Amino acid sequence: MPAGRNFVTQSYDQQSPELGDIVSAYAGQLMPDVQMRTFARTHEIFPTRIIKSGGTPSELPRTANTLTDLAIPTNGDTYDLFDYVSRNRLVGLLALKDGQIVHEYHENGFDADTRWMSMSMAKSVSTTLVGTAIKDGYIDSVDDQLVKYMPELSGSGYDGVSIRHLLQMTSGVKWDDTHTTPGSERRVMLDLQVAQQPGAIMDLMASLPRIAEPGQIWNYSTGETHVVGALVKAATGKWLADYCSEKMWSRLGMDSDAAWWLEAPDGLEVAGSGICATLHDYARLGLFALNNGVIDGESVVPDNWFVEATEPRMAGDAPLNYGYMWWPVPSRNGDFSEGAYSARGIFGQYIYINPTRNIVLTVLSCRSKPKFAEAILDNDFFNAAADALG
């Protein structure tokens, strides 16, 4: 595929009649054929900013397929790879062991050139850009107060919230992230994105009350990631897509340009869900994380950033299986000794990284509902694949 290919983008009210309505898509109310077309072409629904690639793609060498005979124990039954792909409605699967492709699968209508939506996998990219901003000296520390860089949030629910609290989603600010519930803050945010009014999402975030002291409770919030994107822009003076290209995308041997949804033309990127990229390029992001953020011998994030960003922690007195918008993945015996973690998004989007076994698994899916539509638990597949690849 030629590197650096650009996107043709258009505004929401000009979207192709072949694509489904984005609100219906988030609600899980599209028929499969329309849903697949929509998920493969979400960069046509909203204005985007290009994440530029950097020239010749890096090679992902191939070796013998070792996953075909996979056994996946889950919920008292055992399934195989064919069950996982078909029952969980995968459209793409790429397994890397020691940097080599050991399995690749594409569903009909989906191929290596398809730029599939990331959904919340974008959150993990956005928080990594906070790490690069710290490494570059734009941000001093995750323990800094958010208002140090965003004084416009003084007096809001985010006054008194640290960057660390923001990255962990422990700000204590009210939020309901239920995609299928009209009137939830997540649906209000989507409505504002559809309306394409610059600054409207940040106005929403600044209006929300704080319902707990920072650090005491965990509350999953896509709106919180939008604040992360605004923080990176405020600290660096650079658009998220441009900074992502500068620090990562142009240097990782990506196959092609990616795109990042915008809240409005010339507005902020939708940091929590807006990246559109190829299966191989998502896998290269996983390799970047597996390599601890080192590119050509240079670390672009602080030392041990990915360990800090992906380890389980506490929210008040409660254990929290969540990092800096990365998900720690327990091994089959329930502990976290392998240090595995994932970026994940609704409808079944995953990048799984296992540093102990040197494995990256990328799963792209087209499931019927945003959450809990999988027949086979994805973590059970990851653990089975990790055991098989060893």
Coordinates of C-alpha atoms in Angstrom, one line a residue:
M1 CA 0.0 0.0 0.0
P2 CA 1.4 3.5 -0.8
A3 CA 2.5 5.3 2.4
G4 CA 1.0 8.6 3.2
R5 CA -2.3 8.1 1.4
N6 CA -4.8 10.8 2.4
F7 CA -8.4 10.5 3.3
V8 CA -11.4 12.1 1.6
T9 CA -13.4 13.5 4.5
Q10 CA -16.8 15.2 4.6
S11 CA -19.0 16.7 7.2
Y12 CA -21.7 14.8 9.1
D13 CA -24.6 16.2 7.1
Q14 CA -22.9 15.1 3.8
Q15 CA -22.4 11.5 4.8
S16 CA -22.9 8.8 2.2
P17 CA -26.3 7.1 2.1
E18 CA -24.5 3.8 2.1
L19 CA -23.4 4.4 5.7
G20 CA -25.6 4.1 8.8
D21 CA -26.5 7.0 11.1
I22 CA -23.8 7.3 13.7
V23 CA -26.2 7.7 16.7
S24 CA -27.9 4.4 15.6
A25 CA -24.5 2.9 15.2
Y26 CA -23.5 3.7 18.8
A27 CA -26.8 2.4 20.0
G28 CA -26.2 -1.0 18.3
Q29 CA -29.2 -0.5 16.0
L30 CA -27.7 -1.2 12.5
M31 CA -28.1 -4.3 10.5
P32 CA -24.8 -6.1 10.0
D33 CA -24.1 -5.1 6.3
V34 CA -24.7 -1.4 7.0
Q35 CA -22.8 -1.7 10.3
M36 CA -19.7 -3.1 8.7
R37 CA -19.7 -0.5 5.9
T38 CA -20.1 2.2 8.6
F39 CA -17.3 0.9 10.9
A40 CA -15.0 0.6 7.9
R41 CA -15.6 4.2 6.8
T42 CA -16.2 6.2 9.9
H43 CA -13.5 8.7 8.6
E44 CA -16.2 9.8 6.1
I45 CA -18.8 10.6 8.7
F46 CA -17.0 13.4 10.6
P47 CA -14.3 15.9 9.6
T48 CA -10.9 14.5 10.4
R49 CA -7.3 15.6 10.9
I50 CA -4.7 13.4 9.2
I51 CA -2.1 11.6 11.3
K52 CA 0.7 11.6 8.7
S53 CA 2.9 8.5 8.2
G54 CA 6.5 8.7 7.4
G55 CA 7.5 7.0 4.2
T56 CA 8.4 3.3 3.7
P57 CA 6.4 0.9 5.8
S58 CA 8.4 -1.3 8.2
E59 CA 8.3 -5.0 7.4
L60 CA 6.2 -7.3 9.6
P61 CA 7.9 -10.7 8.7
R62 CA 5.8 -13.8 8.7
T63 CA 6.4 -17.3 10.1
A64 CA 4.4 -20.5 10.3
N65 CA 0.8 -20.3 11.5
T66 CA 0.6 -21.6 15.0
L67 CA -3.0 -20.6 16.1
T68 CA -5.3 -22.7 14.0
D69 CA -5.5 -25.5 16.6
L70 CA -6.1 -23.1 19.5
A71 CA -8.3 -24.3 22.4
I72 CA -10.1 -21.5 24.3
P73 CA -11.5 -22.4 27.7
T74 CA -14.3 -20.0 28.7
N75 CA -17.3 -20.1 30.9
G76 CA -17.0 -23.9 31.5
D77 CA -16.8 -24.8 27.8
T78 CA -13.9 -25.0 25.3
Y79 CA -14.0 -23.3 21.9
D80 CA -11.6 -23.0 19.0
L81 CA -10.3 -20.2 16.8
F82 CA -13.1 -20.6 14.3
D83 CA -15.7 -20.2 17.1
Y84 CA -13.9 -17.0 18.4
V85 CA -13.8 -15.4 14.9
S86 CA -17.4 -16.3 13.9
R87 CA -19.2 -16.0 17.2
N88 CA -17.5 -12.8 18.2
R89 CA -17.9 -11.3 14.7
L90 CA -14.3 -10.5 14.0
V91 CA -13.4 -8.7 10.8
G92 CA -9.6 -8.7 11.4
L93 CA -7.1 -10.6 13.5
L94 CA -3.3 -10.2 13.6
A95 CA -1.1 -12.1 16.0
L96 CA 2.6 -11.2 16.4
K97 CA 5.2 -13.3 18.3
D98 CA 8.7 -11.9 18.6
G99 CA 7.7 -9.2 16.0
Q100 CA 6.6 -11.8 13.4
I101 CA 3.2 -12.5 12.1
V102 CA 2.0 -15.9 13.2
H103 CA -1.6 -15.5 12.2
E104 CA -3.6 -13.1 10.0
Y105 CA -7.3 -13.1 9.1
H106 CA -9.5 -10.7 7.3
E107 CA -13.3 -11.0 6.9
N108 CA -15.0 -10.6 3.5
G109 CA -15.1 -6.9 2.7
F110 CA -12.2 -6.1 5.1
D111 CA -8.6 -6.1 4.0
A112 CA -5.2 -4.8 4.9
D113 CA -6.1 -1.4 3.4
T114 CA -9.3 -0.9 5.5
R115 CA -9.1 1.9 8.0
W116 CA -11.2 0.5 10.8
M117 CA -12.5 2.6 13.7
S118 CA -10.6 2.4 17.0
M119 CA -13.3 3.5 19.3
S120 CA -11.8 3.6 22.8
M121 CA -8.4 2.2 21.7
A122 CA -7.8 5.9 20.9
K123 CA -7.8 6.6 24.7
S124 CA -4.6 4.7 25.1
V125 CA -3.0 6.7 22.3
S126 CA -4.1 9.9 23.9
T127 CA -2.7 9.2 27.3
T128 CA 0.6 8.0 25.7
L129 CA 0.8 11.5 24.2
V130 CA 0.7 12.9 27.8
G131 CA 3.8 10.7 28.4
T132 CA 5.5 12.1 25.3
A133 CA 4.6 15.7 26.5
I134 CA 6.3 14.9 29.8
K135 CA 9.4 13.5 28.1
D136 CA 9.5 16.7 25.9
G137 CA 9.2 19.0 28.9
Y138 CA 5.8 20.4 28.0
I139 CA 4.2 18.9 31.2
D140 CA 6.2 18.6 34.4
S141 CA 4.5 15.7 36.1
V142 CA 1.3 13.6 36.2
D143 CA 0.9 15.0 39.8
D144 CA 0.5 18.6 38.5
Q145 CA -2.9 20.1 38.9
L146 CA -4.9 20.1 35.6
V147 CA -5.7 23.8 36.0
K148 CA -2.0 24.6 35.8
Y149 CA -2.2 24.0 32.1
M150 CA -6.0 24.7 31.6
P151 CA -6.8 27.6 33.8
E152 CA -10.2 27.8 32.1
L153 CA -11.2 24.9 34.3
S154 CA -10.7 26.8 37.5
G155 CA -13.9 26.7 39.5
S156 CA -15.2 23.7 37.7
G157 CA -15.4 20.1 38.8
Y158 CA -11.9 19.6 37.6
D159 CA -10.4 22.3 39.9
G160 CA -8.3 20.3 42.4
V161 CA -8.0 17.3 40.0
S162 CA -4.4 16.2 39.1
I163 CA -3.3 14.9 35.7
R164 CA -2.9 11.5 37.3
H165 CA -6.5 11.5 38.5
L166 CA -7.6 12.4 34.9
L167 CA -5.6 9.6 33.3
Q168 CA -7.0 7.1 35.8
M169 CA -10.6 8.4 35.4
T170 CA -10.7 9.0 39.2
S171 CA -11.5 12.7 39.0
G172 CA -14.8 12.2 40.9
V173 CA -16.6 14.2 38.2
K174 CA -20.1 12.9 37.3
W175 CA -20.4 10.9 34.1
D176 CA -22.6 8.1 32.6
D177 CA -20.8 6.4 29.7
T178 CA -23.8 4.2 28.6
H179 CA -23.9 4.4 24.8
T180 CA -27.4 2.9 24.5
T181 CA -29.1 5.2 27.0
P182 CA -30.4 8.5 25.4
G183 CA -29.7 11.4 27.7
S184 CA -26.5 9.9 29.3
E185 CA -23.5 12.2 29.3
R186 CA -21.9 9.9 26.6
R187 CA -24.9 10.3 24.3
V188 CA -25.0 14.1 25.0
M189 CA -21.3 14.2 24.0
L190 CA -22.1 12.3 20.8
D191 CA -24.9 14.7 20.0
L192 CA -22.4 17.6 20.4
Q193 CA -20.0 15.9 18.1
V194 CA -22.7 15.5 15.5
A195 CA -23.6 19.2 15.9
Q196 CA -19.9 20.1 15.2
Q197 CA -19.8 23.1 17.4
P198 CA -16.2 24.0 18.4
G199 CA -15.6 24.0 22.2
A200 CA -19.1 22.5 23.0
I201 CA -17.7 19.3 24.5
M202 CA -15.3 21.1 26.7
D203 CA -18.1 23.4 27.8
L204 CA -20.1 20.2 28.8
M205 CA -17.1 18.9 30.7
A206 CA -16.6 22.2 32.6
S207 CA -20.3 22.2 33.6
L208 CA -20.3 18.7 35.2
P209 CA -20.4 18.5 39.0
R210 CA -17.9 16.6 41.1
I211 CA -19.6 13.8 43.1
A212 CA -16.5 12.5 44.9
E213 CA -13.1 13.6 46.0
P214 CA -10.4 13.1 43.4
G215 CA -8.8 9.6 43.6
Q216 CA -11.6 8.0 45.7
I217 CA -13.8 6.4 43.0
W218 CA -13.3 5.2 39.4
N219 CA -15.9 6.3 36.8
Y220 CA -15.3 5.4 33.2
S221 CA -15.7 8.5 31.1
T222 CA -15.1 9.2 27.4
G223 CA -15.5 12.8 28.2
E224 CA -12.5 12.6 30.5
T225 CA -10.4 11.6 27.5
H226 CA -11.6 14.6 25.6
V227 CA -10.1 16.6 28.5
V228 CA -6.8 14.7 28.0
G229 CA -6.7 15.8 24.4
A230 CA -7.4 19.4 25.4
L231 CA -4.6 19.1 27.9
V232 CA -2.1 17.9 25.3
K233 CA -3.1 20.7 23.0
A234 CA -2.9 23.3 25.8
A235 CA 0.5 22.1 27.0
T236 CA 2.2 21.5 23.6
G237 CA 0.4 24.0 21.4
K238 CA 0.0 21.2 18.8
W239 CA -3.0 19.4 17.5
L240 CA -3.2 15.8 18.8
A241 CA -3.0 14.3 15.3
D242 CA 0.1 16.4 14.5
Y243 CA 1.8 15.6 17.8
C244 CA 1.0 11.9 17.3
S245 CA 2.5 11.9 13.9
E246 CA 5.6 13.8 15.1
K247 CA 6.3 11.5 18.0
M248 CA 5.0 8.1 16.8
W249 CA 3.1 7.7 13.5
S250 CA 5.7 9.1 11.2
R251 CA 8.5 7.1 12.9
L252 CA 6.9 3.6 13.3
G253 CA 6.9 2.5 9.7
M254 CA 3.1 2.7 9.4
D255 CA 1.5 1.5 6.2
S256 CA -0.5 4.7 5.7
D257 CA -1.8 7.9 7.1
A258 CA -4.5 7.5 9.7
A259 CA -7.3 10.0 10.5
W260 CA -8.6 11.4 13.8
W261 CA -12.2 12.6 14.2
L262 CA -12.7 16.3 15.0
E263 CA -15.3 17.8 17.3
A264 CA -15.7 20.5 14.6
P265 CA -13.8 21.7 11.6
D266 CA -10.5 23.1 12.8
G267 CA -11.5 22.0 16.4
L268 CA -10.1 19.5 18.9
E269 CA -9.7 15.8 18.0
V270 CA -12.2 13.5 19.6
A271 CA -9.5 12.0 21.8
G272 CA -11.5 9.2 23.3
S273 CA -12.7 7.4 20.2
G274 CA -11.7 9.0 16.9
I275 CA -8.7 7.3 15.3
C276 CA -9.2 5.4 12.0
A277 CA -6.3 3.1 11.0
T278 CA -5.4 -0.2 9.5
L279 CA -5.0 -3.6 11.2
H280 CA -1.3 -3.7 10.7
D281 CA -0.8 -0.1 11.9
Y282 CA -2.7 -0.9 15.1
A283 CA -0.4 -3.8 15.6
R284 CA 2.6 -1.5 15.1
L285 CA 1.3 0.6 17.9
G286 CA 1.2 -2.5 20.0
L287 CA 4.9 -3.2 19.1
F288 CA 5.7 0.4 20.1
A289 CA 4.2 -0.2 23.5
L290 CA 5.9 -3.6 23.8
N291 CA 9.2 -1.9 23.1
N292 CA 8.5 0.5 26.0
G293 CA 8.1 3.5 23.7
V294 CA 11.6 3.2 22.2
I295 CA 11.9 4.1 18.5
D296 CA 15.3 3.7 16.8
G297 CA 17.0 3.6 20.2
E298 CA 15.3 6.7 21.5
S299 CA 12.6 6.6 24.2
V300 CA 9.8 9.0 23.4
V301 CA 8.2 8.6 26.8
P302 CA 9.6 8.7 30.4
D303 CA 11.4 5.7 31.7
N304 CA 9.0 2.9 32.8
W305 CA 6.0 4.9 31.4
F306 CA 4.3 1.8 30.1
V307 CA 4.8 -0.1 33.3
E308 CA 3.2 2.8 35.2
A309 CA 0.5 3.4 32.7
T310 CA -0.7 -0.2 32.6
E311 CA -0.4 -1.5 36.1
P312 CA -3.4 -2.2 38.4
R313 CA -3.9 0.4 41.2
M314 CA -6.3 1.6 43.8
A315 CA -9.2 4.0 43.8
G316 CA -9.7 5.0 47.4
D317 CA -9.8 1.6 49.3
A318 CA -11.0 -0.4 46.2
P319 CA -8.7 -2.3 43.8
L320 CA -8.8 -0.8 40.3
N321 CA -8.0 -2.9 37.3
Y322 CA -7.3 0.2 35.1
G323 CA -4.2 2.1 34.3
Y324 CA -3.8 5.4 32.4
M325 CA -6.6 4.4 30.1
W326 CA -5.0 1.0 29.5
W327 CA -6.6 -2.2 30.8
P328 CA -4.3 -4.7 32.7
V329 CA -5.2 -8.2 31.6
P330 CA -5.0 -11.0 34.2
S331 CA -3.4 -14.3 33.2
R332 CA -5.4 -17.5 33.3
N333 CA -4.6 -17.9 37.0
G334 CA -6.0 -14.5 37.8
D335 CA -2.8 -12.6 38.6
F336 CA -1.0 -9.9 36.8
S337 CA 2.5 -11.4 36.9
E338 CA 3.0 -11.3 33.1
G339 CA 2.3 -7.6 33.0
A340 CA -0.1 -8.0 30.1
Y341 CA -2.5 -5.2 29.1
S342 CA -4.7 -4.0 26.3
A343 CA -6.2 -1.0 24.6
R344 CA -9.8 -1.7 23.9
G345 CA -12.9 -0.2 22.4
I346 CA -16.6 -0.9 22.1
F347 CA -17.9 -3.4 19.5
G348 CA -14.8 -5.5 20.1
Q349 CA -11.6 -3.5 19.2
Y350 CA -8.4 -4.6 21.0
I351 CA -4.7 -4.3 21.0
Y352 CA -3.3 -6.9 23.5
I353 CA 0.3 -6.6 24.6
N354 CA 2.1 -9.3 26.7
P355 CA 5.7 -8.2 27.4
T356 CA 6.6 -11.4 29.2
R357 CA 5.9 -13.5 26.2
N358 CA 6.7 -10.9 23.5
I359 CA 3.2 -11.1 22.0
V360 CA 0.9 -8.5 20.3
L361 CA -2.6 -9.5 19.3
T362 CA -4.9 -7.1 17.4
V363 CA -8.6 -7.8 17.1
L364 CA -11.1 -5.7 15.1
S365 CA -14.7 -6.6 15.3
C366 CA -18.2 -5.7 14.3
R367 CA -20.4 -6.9 17.2
S368 CA -24.1 -6.3 17.5
K369 CA -23.9 -4.1 20.6
P370 CA -21.3 -1.8 22.1
K371 CA -20.6 -4.0 25.1
F372 CA -21.2 -7.6 26.3
A373 CA -22.1 -8.9 22.9
E374 CA -19.2 -11.3 22.7
A375 CA -20.0 -15.0 23.0
I376 CA -16.4 -15.9 24.0
L377 CA -14.6 -13.6 26.5
D378 CA -11.8 -11.8 24.8
N379 CA -9.4 -12.1 27.7
D380 CA -9.9 -15.8 27.6
F381 CA -8.9 -15.8 23.9
F382 CA -5.8 -13.6 24.7
N383 CA -4.7 -16.0 27.5
A384 CA -5.2 -19.1 25.3
A385 CA -3.3 -17.5 22.4
A386 CA -0.5 -16.4 24.8
D387 CA -0.2 -20.0 26.2
A388 CA -0.2 -21.4 22.6
L389 CA 2.5 -19.0 21.5
G390 CA 4.4 -19.2 24.7

